[in-house]
Each structure stands twice: as structure tokens, then as C-alpha cells.
Tab-separated table of C-alpha atoms in Angstrom:
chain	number	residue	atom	x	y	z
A	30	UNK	CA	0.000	0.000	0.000
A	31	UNK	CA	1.144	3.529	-0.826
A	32	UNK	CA	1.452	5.608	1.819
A	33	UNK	CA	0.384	9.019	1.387
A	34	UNK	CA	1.385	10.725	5.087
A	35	UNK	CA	4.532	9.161	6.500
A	36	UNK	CA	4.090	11.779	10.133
A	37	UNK	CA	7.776	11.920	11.871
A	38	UNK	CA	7.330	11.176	15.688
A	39	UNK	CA	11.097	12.030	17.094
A	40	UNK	CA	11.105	10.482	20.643
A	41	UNK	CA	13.152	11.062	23.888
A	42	UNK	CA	12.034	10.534	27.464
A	43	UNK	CA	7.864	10.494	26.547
A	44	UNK	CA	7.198	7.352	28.287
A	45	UNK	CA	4.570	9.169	29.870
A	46	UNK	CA	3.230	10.664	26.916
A	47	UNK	CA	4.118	8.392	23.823
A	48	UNK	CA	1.184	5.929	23.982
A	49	UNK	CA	-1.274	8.949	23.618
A	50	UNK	CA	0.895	9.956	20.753
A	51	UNK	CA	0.957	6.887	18.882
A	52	UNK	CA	-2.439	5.742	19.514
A	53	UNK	CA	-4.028	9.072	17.791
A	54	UNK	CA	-2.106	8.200	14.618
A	55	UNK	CA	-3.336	4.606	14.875
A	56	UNK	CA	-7.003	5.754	14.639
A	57	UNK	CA	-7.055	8.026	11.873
A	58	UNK	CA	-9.377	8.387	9.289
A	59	UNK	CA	-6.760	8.662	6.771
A	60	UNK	CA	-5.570	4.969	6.388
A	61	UNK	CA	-2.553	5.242	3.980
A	62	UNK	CA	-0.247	6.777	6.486
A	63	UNK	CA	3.287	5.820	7.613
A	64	UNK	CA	4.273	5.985	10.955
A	65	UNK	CA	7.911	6.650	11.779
A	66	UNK	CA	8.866	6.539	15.523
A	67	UNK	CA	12.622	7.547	15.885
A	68	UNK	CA	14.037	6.743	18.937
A	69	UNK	CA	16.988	9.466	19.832
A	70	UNK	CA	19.005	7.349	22.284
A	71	UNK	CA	16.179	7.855	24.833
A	72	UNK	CA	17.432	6.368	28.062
A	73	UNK	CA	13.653	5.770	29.273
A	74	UNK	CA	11.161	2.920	28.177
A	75	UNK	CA	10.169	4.937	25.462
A	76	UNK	CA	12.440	3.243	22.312
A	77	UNK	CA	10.744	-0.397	24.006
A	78	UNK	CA	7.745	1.042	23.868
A	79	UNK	CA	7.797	2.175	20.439
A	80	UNK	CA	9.469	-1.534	19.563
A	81	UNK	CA	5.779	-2.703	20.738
A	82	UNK	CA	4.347	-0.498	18.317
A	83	UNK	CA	6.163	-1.473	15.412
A	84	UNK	CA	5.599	-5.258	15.845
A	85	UNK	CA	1.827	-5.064	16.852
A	86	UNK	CA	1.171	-2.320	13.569
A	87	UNK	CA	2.625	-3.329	9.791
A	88	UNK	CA	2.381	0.809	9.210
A	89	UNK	CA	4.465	1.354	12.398
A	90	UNK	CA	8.181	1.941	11.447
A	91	UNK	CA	10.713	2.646	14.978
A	92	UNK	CA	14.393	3.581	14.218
A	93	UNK	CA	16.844	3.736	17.138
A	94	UNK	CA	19.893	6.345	16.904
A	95	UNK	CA	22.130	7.752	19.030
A	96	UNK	CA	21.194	11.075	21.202
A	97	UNK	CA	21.615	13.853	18.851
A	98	UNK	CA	19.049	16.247	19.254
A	99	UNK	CA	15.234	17.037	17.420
A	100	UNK	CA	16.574	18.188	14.321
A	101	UNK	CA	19.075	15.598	13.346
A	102	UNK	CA	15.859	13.063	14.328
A	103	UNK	CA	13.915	14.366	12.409
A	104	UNK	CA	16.362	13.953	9.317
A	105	UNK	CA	16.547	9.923	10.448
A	106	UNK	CA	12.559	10.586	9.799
A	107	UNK	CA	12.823	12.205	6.603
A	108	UNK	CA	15.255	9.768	5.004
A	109	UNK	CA	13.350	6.707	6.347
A	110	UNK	CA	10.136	7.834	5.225
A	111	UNK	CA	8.176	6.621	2.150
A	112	UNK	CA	5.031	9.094	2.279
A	113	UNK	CA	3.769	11.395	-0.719
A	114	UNK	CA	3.543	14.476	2.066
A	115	UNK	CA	5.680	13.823	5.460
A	116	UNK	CA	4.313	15.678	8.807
A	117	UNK	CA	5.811	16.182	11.944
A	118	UNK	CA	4.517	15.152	15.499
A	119	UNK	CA	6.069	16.037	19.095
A	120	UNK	CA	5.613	12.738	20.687
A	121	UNK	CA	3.712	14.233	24.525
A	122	UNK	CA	1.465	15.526	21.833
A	123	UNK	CA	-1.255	14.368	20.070
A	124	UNK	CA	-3.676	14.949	17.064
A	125	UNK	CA	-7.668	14.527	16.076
A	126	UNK	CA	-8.849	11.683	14.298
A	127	UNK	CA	-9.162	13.316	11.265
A	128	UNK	CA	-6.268	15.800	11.211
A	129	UNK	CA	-3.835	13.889	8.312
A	130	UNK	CA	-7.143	12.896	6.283
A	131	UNK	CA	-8.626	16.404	5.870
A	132	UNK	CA	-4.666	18.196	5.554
A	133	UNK	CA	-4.019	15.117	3.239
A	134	UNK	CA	-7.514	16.513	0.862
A	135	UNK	CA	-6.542	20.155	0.532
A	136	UNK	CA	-3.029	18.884	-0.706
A	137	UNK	CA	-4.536	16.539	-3.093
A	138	UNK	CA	-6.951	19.403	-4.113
A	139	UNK	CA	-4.674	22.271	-3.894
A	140	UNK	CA	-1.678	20.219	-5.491
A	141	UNK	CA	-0.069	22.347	-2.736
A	142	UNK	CA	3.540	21.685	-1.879
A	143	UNK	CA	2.480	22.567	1.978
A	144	UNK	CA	-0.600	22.493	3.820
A	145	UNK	CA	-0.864	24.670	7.220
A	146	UNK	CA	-2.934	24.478	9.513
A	147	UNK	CA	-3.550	26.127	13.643
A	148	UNK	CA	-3.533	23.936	16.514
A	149	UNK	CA	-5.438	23.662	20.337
A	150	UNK	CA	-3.682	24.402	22.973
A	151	UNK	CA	-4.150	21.946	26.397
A	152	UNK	CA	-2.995	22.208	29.849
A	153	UNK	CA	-3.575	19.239	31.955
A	154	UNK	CA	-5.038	17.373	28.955
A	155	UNK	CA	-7.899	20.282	29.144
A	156	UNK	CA	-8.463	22.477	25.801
A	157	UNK	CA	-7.681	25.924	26.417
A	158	UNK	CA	-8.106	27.417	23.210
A	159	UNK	CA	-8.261	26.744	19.226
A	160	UNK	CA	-5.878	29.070	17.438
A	161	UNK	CA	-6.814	29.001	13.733
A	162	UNK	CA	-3.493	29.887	11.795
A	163	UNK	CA	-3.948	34.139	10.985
A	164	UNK	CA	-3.552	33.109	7.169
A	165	UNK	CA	-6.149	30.208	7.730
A	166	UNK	CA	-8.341	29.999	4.284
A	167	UNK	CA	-6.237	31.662	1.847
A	168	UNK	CA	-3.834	29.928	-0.958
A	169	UNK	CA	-0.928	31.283	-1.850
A	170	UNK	CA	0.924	30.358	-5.545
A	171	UNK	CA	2.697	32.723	-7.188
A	172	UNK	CA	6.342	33.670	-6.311
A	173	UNK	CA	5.660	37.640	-4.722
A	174	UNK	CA	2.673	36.158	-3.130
A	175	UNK	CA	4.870	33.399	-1.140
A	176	UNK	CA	7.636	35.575	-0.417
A	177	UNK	CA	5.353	37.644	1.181
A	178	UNK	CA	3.888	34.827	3.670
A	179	UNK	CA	7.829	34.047	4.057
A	180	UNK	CA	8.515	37.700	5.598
A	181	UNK	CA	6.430	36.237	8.529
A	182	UNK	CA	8.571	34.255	9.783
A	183	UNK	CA	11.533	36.597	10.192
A	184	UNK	CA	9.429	37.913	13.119
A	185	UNK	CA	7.252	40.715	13.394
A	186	UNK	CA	7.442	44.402	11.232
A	187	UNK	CA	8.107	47.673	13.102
A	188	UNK	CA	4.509	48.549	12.557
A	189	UNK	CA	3.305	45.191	14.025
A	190	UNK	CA	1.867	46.216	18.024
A	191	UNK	CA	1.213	43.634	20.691
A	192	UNK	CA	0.069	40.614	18.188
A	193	UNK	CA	0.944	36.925	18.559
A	194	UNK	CA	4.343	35.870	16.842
A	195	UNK	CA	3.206	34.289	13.427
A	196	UNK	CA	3.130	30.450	13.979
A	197	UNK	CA	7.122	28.954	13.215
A	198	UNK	CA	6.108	25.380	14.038
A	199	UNK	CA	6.723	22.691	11.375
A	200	UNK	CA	4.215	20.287	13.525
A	201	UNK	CA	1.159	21.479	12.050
A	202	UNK	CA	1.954	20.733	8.405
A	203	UNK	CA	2.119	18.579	5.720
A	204	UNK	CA	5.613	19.550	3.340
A	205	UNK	CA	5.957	17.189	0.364
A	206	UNK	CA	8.234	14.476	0.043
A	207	UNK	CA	9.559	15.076	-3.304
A	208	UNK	CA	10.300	19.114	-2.709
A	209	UNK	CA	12.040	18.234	0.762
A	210	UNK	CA	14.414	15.660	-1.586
A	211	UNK	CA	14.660	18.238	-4.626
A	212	UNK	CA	15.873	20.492	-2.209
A	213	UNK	CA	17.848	18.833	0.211
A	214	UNK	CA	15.184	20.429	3.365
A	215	UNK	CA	16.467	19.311	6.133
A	216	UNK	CA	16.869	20.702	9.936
A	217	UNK	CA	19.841	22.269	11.458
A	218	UNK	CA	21.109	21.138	14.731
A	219	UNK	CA	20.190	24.803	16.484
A	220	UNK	CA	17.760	26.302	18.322
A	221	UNK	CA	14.369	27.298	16.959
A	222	UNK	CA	14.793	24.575	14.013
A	223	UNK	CA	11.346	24.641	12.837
A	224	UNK	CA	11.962	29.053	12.111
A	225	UNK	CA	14.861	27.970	9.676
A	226	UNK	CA	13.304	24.749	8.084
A	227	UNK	CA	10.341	26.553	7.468
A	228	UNK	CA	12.350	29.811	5.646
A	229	UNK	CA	14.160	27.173	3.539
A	230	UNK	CA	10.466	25.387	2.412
A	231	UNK	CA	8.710	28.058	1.814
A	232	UNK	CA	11.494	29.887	-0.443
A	233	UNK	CA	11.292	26.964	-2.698
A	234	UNK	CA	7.857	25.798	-2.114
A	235	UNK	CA	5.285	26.653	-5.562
A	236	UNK	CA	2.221	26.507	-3.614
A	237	UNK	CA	1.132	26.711	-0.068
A	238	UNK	CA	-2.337	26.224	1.211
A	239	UNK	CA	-3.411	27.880	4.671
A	240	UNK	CA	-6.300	25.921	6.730
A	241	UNK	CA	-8.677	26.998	9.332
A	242	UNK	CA	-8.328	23.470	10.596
A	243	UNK	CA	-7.152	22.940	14.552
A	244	UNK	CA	-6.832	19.714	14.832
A	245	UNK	CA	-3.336	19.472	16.688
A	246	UNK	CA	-3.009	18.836	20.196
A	247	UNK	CA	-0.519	21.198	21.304
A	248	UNK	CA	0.911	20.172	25.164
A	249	UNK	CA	1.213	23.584	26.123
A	250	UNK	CA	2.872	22.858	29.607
A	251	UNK	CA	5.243	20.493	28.925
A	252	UNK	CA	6.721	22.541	26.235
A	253	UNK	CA	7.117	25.539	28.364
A	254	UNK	CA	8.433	23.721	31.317
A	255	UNK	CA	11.435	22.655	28.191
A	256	UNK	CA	11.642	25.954	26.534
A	257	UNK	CA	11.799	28.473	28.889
A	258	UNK	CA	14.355	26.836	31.622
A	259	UNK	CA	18.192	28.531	31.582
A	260	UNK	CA	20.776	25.634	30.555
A	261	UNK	CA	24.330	26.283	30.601
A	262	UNK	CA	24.548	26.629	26.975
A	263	UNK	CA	21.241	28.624	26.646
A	264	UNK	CA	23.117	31.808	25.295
A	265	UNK	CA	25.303	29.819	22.905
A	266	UNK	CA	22.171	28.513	20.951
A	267	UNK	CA	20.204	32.027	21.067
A	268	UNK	CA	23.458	33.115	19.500
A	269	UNK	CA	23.925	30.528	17.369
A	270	UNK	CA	20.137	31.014	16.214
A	271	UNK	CA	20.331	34.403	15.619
A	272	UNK	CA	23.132	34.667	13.337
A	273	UNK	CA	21.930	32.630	11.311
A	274	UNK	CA	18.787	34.089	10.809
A	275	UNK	CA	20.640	37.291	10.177
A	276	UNK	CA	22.642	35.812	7.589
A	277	UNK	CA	19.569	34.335	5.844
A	278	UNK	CA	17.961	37.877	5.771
A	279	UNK	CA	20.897	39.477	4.651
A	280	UNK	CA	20.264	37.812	1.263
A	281	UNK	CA	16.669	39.355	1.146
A	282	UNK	CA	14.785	42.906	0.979
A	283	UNK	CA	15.737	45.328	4.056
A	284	UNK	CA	12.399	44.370	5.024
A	285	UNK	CA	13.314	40.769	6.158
A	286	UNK	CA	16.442	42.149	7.648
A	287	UNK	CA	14.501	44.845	9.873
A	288	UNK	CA	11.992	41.797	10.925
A	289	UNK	CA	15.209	39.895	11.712
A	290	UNK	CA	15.996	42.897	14.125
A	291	UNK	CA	13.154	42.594	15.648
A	292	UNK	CA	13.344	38.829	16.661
A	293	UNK	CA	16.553	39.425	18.049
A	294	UNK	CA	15.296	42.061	20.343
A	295	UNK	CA	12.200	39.831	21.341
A	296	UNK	CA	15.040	36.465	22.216
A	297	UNK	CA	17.183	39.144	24.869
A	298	UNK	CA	13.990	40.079	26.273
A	299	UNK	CA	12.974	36.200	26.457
A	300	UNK	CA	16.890	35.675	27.552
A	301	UNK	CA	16.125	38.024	30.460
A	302	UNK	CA	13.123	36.279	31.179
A	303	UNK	CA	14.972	32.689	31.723
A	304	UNK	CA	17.816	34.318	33.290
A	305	UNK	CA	14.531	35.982	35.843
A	306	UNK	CA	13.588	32.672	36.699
A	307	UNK	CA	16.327	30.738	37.245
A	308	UNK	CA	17.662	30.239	41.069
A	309	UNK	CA	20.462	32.595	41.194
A	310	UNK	CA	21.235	35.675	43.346
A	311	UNK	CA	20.655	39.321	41.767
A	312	UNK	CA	24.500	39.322	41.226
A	313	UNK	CA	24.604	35.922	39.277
A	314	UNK	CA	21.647	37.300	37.188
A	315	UNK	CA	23.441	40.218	36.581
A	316	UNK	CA	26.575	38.882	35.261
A	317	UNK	CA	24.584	36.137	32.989
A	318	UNK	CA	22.238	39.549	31.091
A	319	UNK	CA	25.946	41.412	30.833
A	320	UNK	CA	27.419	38.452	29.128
A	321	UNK	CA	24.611	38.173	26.922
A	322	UNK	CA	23.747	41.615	26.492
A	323	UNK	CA	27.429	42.616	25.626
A	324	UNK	CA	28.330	39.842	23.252
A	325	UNK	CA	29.136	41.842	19.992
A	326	UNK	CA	28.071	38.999	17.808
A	327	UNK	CA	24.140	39.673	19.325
A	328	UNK	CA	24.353	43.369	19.598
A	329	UNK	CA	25.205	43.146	15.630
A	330	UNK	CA	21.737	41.364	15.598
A	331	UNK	CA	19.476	43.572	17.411
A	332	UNK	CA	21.559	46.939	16.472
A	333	UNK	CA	19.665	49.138	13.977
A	334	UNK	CA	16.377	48.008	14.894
A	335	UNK	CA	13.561	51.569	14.367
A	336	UNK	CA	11.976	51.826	17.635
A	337	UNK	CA	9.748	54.973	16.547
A	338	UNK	CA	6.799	52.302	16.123
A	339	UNK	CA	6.991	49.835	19.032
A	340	UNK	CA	4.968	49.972	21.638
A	341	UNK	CA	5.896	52.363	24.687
A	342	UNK	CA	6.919	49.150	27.043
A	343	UNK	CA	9.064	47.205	24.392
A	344	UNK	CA	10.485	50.609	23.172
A	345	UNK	CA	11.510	51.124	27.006
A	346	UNK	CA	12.881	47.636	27.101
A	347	UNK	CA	15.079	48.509	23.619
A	348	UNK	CA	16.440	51.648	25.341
A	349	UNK	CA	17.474	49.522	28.486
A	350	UNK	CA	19.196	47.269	26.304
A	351	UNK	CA	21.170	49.857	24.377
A	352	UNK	CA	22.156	51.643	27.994
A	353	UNK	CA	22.708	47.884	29.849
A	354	UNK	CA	20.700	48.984	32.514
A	355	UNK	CA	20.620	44.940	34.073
A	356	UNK	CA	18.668	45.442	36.887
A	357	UNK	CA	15.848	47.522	35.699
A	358	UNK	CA	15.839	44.880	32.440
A	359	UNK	CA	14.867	42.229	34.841
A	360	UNK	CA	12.195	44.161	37.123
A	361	UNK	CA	10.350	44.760	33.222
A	362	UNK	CA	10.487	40.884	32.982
A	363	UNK	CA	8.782	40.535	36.607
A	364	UNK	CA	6.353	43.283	35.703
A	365	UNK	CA	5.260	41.463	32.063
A	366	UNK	CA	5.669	38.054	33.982
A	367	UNK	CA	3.075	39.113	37.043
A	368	UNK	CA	0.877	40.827	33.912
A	369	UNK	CA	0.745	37.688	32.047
A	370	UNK	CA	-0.573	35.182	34.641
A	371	UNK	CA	-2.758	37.483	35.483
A	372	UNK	CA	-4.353	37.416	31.843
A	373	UNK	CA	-3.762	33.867	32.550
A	374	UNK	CA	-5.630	33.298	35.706
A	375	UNK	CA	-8.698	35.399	33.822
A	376	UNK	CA	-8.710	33.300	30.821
A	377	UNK	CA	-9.206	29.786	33.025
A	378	UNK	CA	-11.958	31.367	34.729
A	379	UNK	CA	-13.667	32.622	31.708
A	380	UNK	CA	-13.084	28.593	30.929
């Protein structure tokens, strides 16, 4: 049987998680589909698990590598999988029934070479709120068109206010096999992998359809609880992930290079924000923002950037960067943090 989904499940330490995962490919609607469990060296039960999987279910296919990360699992994925259109799945998350079968239709319609759609967001496996993508019913196929979706995902233009960052995550589409093999698409072992994969698609990509589908199970507290924790290396991989977004929109309009600016600016303010909550003294904290903060490397990022148009708080938190005023950059991170929960705590009662 042809498959026409192969969806890309990298694993590592889901034990808790991964039969959810698993089981809501296993009931879709969409029967051709190819499921590829990679196993990155996790030291849990979760490669036995997925072992279970592949000898119980003939469309079940588990590969077992060596740690090295989401991106280079993914590429296991993408080489091992036989699928006209691959997808992506974070394996503590999960997806409707009929997610790959209706995605899978507007491809075949479309003769798109992605399909997007939004997701729902869950907190203790309770729905908290369908986000429809913000391009959600509209088809984009000719070449100013799609480089004009593509700006997106440099981050947001000086005129943008206090919107939502346009949606970076490769996990709620479906990219076709044959253009990720044309082109060689693969992921980069960095930080925000999905931003760069996705910059690389769509610049090559003919046609891309937007849904208003939300059929993706999105394990919102999990994926803070990884994302926004300080590591030892934190700064090296916001660095690392910077530059080379700066070096990608130094090949395009000064647009894309200003947007660029602009994502820098919002990574130091989320840099703060880790730094904020990690267990250190106010000195310690201090001395982590001033390494940052100074690095030339990042300040050649952020540098440049037309505050005129931003909003008076993230125009205040520019100017604190440029003076490296340390302390009063992490009192505006407890300030936004306290405002935030506090939108928060309104939203689950309105729930």
C-alpha cells in the first residue's frame, strides 16, 4: 500500500506521553499513512515502547539512533520515510482523528507543496483554546505572493503592536516528500529549528495552502516547562540562532532584515526572562544579562532596529538594552511576567 502521510514522531524521554501519541495516529481516518517513531538514544522505556508499536502495527516503522538532538531526528525521519507528504509530530502531543485525512484533501486538491494548519492548545489534557493559523483559508501560488507569507517568519514588522508571533512550528503541516528531496530540506542542529526549516520550504515551495483546521493537540505545559528553563549553553544557541537568521535575511529585501531585528530584540527580552527565573542571586543574574547583552556577535543582531513604532513598554525595554541597565531589564520581565498570569488566571476562569 502507498502511503500518502509518513508523520515523523522524534522520541526522547515520553514514556509518559508516547502511547497517547501513537495511539491518535493509529485511529485516523486517513488509512494510507506511515508511521515513523525515531528513537533518539532515549534512556527511558520509550524506544521499548515504540518496539511494541512497530511489531503489533505493519504501518508502524521505529528507528533507534544515538542522542543527537530534534533536528538531526527528524532527518533519520525524513530519510526513512516513504510518504507522498511527510508531517511532523512532538511525541507528549497528540492529534484529532481526522487531522492527516482532511490536511491530506486540501493537498490533493490544492496540489499544494504545503498544507498549514492552527492547533489547540491543552494544559492538563484540558483544551484551552483553538488558534486558527492568521492566514487560515487563503492559498498562496505565485512567487511575490509566497515571499510575502515568508517575511512572517523573520518575526514581526516595526509597525506590528502587541500581536501573537506568526506560527514557526513545522508540527502542524504537511511539506511534500519530493520538494524536501529536490531540495535537500532538512533541519539544522540549532535552536528554533522549525523558524529555519520553514524559511528554507517556503522559499522553494510553488504553492502553499493555509487551513482553518485545529486539529493538533498542542501540550502547552510540557513545552514551556522545556523551553523556557536557563541551561548552561542557553546563550550559545540564542546566539547561534540568531546569526543565522541574520545571515539568511541578509540575502533578502531590508524588510526581512529589519523583521530579523526585531526577533533578536524579542530572544534578549525572552533571555532576560529565563535568566529571571532561574535560582540565582541578583549578582549571578546580573553577570549572565551582561554576558549576553554585551556579546558583539548579538548586539550586531538587534543593532539598527527603528523603535519609533513599538509599543511604549518594548520601546523602554530597547532603550534599556542599548544603555545595559541589568537590573531595571529584569524588574520589566517581573512586571510582564506578574501581567501575564494574570491574563492567565482570567482566561481559566472565563473557561
Amino acid at each position: 500500500m502507498k502511503h500518502k502521510v509518513s508523520v515523523i514522531v522524534p522520541i526522547y524521554n515520553v514514556e509518559k506521553y508516547l502511547r497517547k501519541c501513537v495511539d491518535s495516529l493509529l485511529s485516523q481516518t486517513l488509512k494510507e499513512i506511515e508511521i515513523v517513531l525515531v528513537d533518539d538514544g532515549s534512556p527511558d522505556a520509550s524506544g521499548e515502547i515504540a518496539d511494541e508499536y512497530q511489531k503489533k502495527y505493519s504501518n508502524v516503522k521505529t528507528i533507534h539512533r544515538e542522542n543527537g538532538g530534534l533536528g538531526p531526528a527528524r532527518n533519520t525521519g525524513i530519510e526513512n520515510a516513504t510518504g507522498e507528504y511527510v508531517a511532523f509530530l512532538d511525541s507528549d502531543d497528540w492529534v484529532e482523528s481526522d487531522m492527516y485525512e482532511k490536511l491530506y484533501l486540501v493537498a490533493s486538491k490544492e496540489n499544494a507543496d504545503i498544507v498549514v494548519s492552527g492547533h489547540c492548545d491543552f494544559a492538563n489534557d484540558k483544551a484551552m483554546v483553538k488558534k486558527q493559523h492568521p492566514l487560515s483559508g487563503n492559498v498562496y501560488d505565485t512567487p511575490n505572493s509566497i515571499k510575502n507569507v515568508r517575511k512572517n517568519l523573520f518575526g514581526h514588522s516595526p509597525k506590528d503592536q502587541e500581536v501573537e508571533a506568526f506560527p514557526m512550528s513545522v508540527c502542524m503541516s504537511l511539506y511534500n516528500k519530493n520538494l524536501l528531496d529536490k531540495y535537500r530540506l532538512r533541519f539544522e542542529k540549532i535552536l528554533s529549528e522549525d523558524t529555519i526549516f520553514n524559511l528554507n520550504a517556503y522559499d522553494v515551495a510553488n504553492k502553499i495552502a493555509f487551513t482553518e483546521y485545529t486539529d493538533y493537540c498542542y501540550r502547552k505545559e510540557e513545552q514551556e516547562s522545556i523551553t523556557k528553563s536557563l541551561s548552561p549553553n542557553k546563550q550559545t544557541e540564542f546566539k547561534e540562532f540568531l546569526i543565522t537568521l541574520k545571515a539568511i535575511a541578509s540575502k533578502e529585501d531590508l524588510e526581512c532584515q529589519i523583521r530579523a531585528k526585531r526577533m533578536a530584540i524579542d530572544y534578549c527580552r525572552l533571555y532576560v526572562g529565563l535568566v529571571d527565573d532561574a535560582n540565582l542571586g541578583i549578582k549571578e543574574k546580573r553577570k549572565y544579562i551582561k554576558k549576553f547583552i554585551e556579546d558583539e556577535g548579538l548586539i550586531q543582531c538587534w543593532k539598527g532596529y527603528p523603535t519609533n513604532t513599538l509599543p511604549f513598554q518594548q520601546k523602554f525595554f530597547h532603550k534599556m538594552l542599548e544603555c545595559k541597565c541589568y537590573t531595571i531589564l529584569l524588574l520589566l520581565s517581573r512586571i510582564r511576567k506578574i501581567i501575564k498570569n494574570m491574563t492567565r488566571k482570567k482566561l481559566f476562569i472565563i473557561l
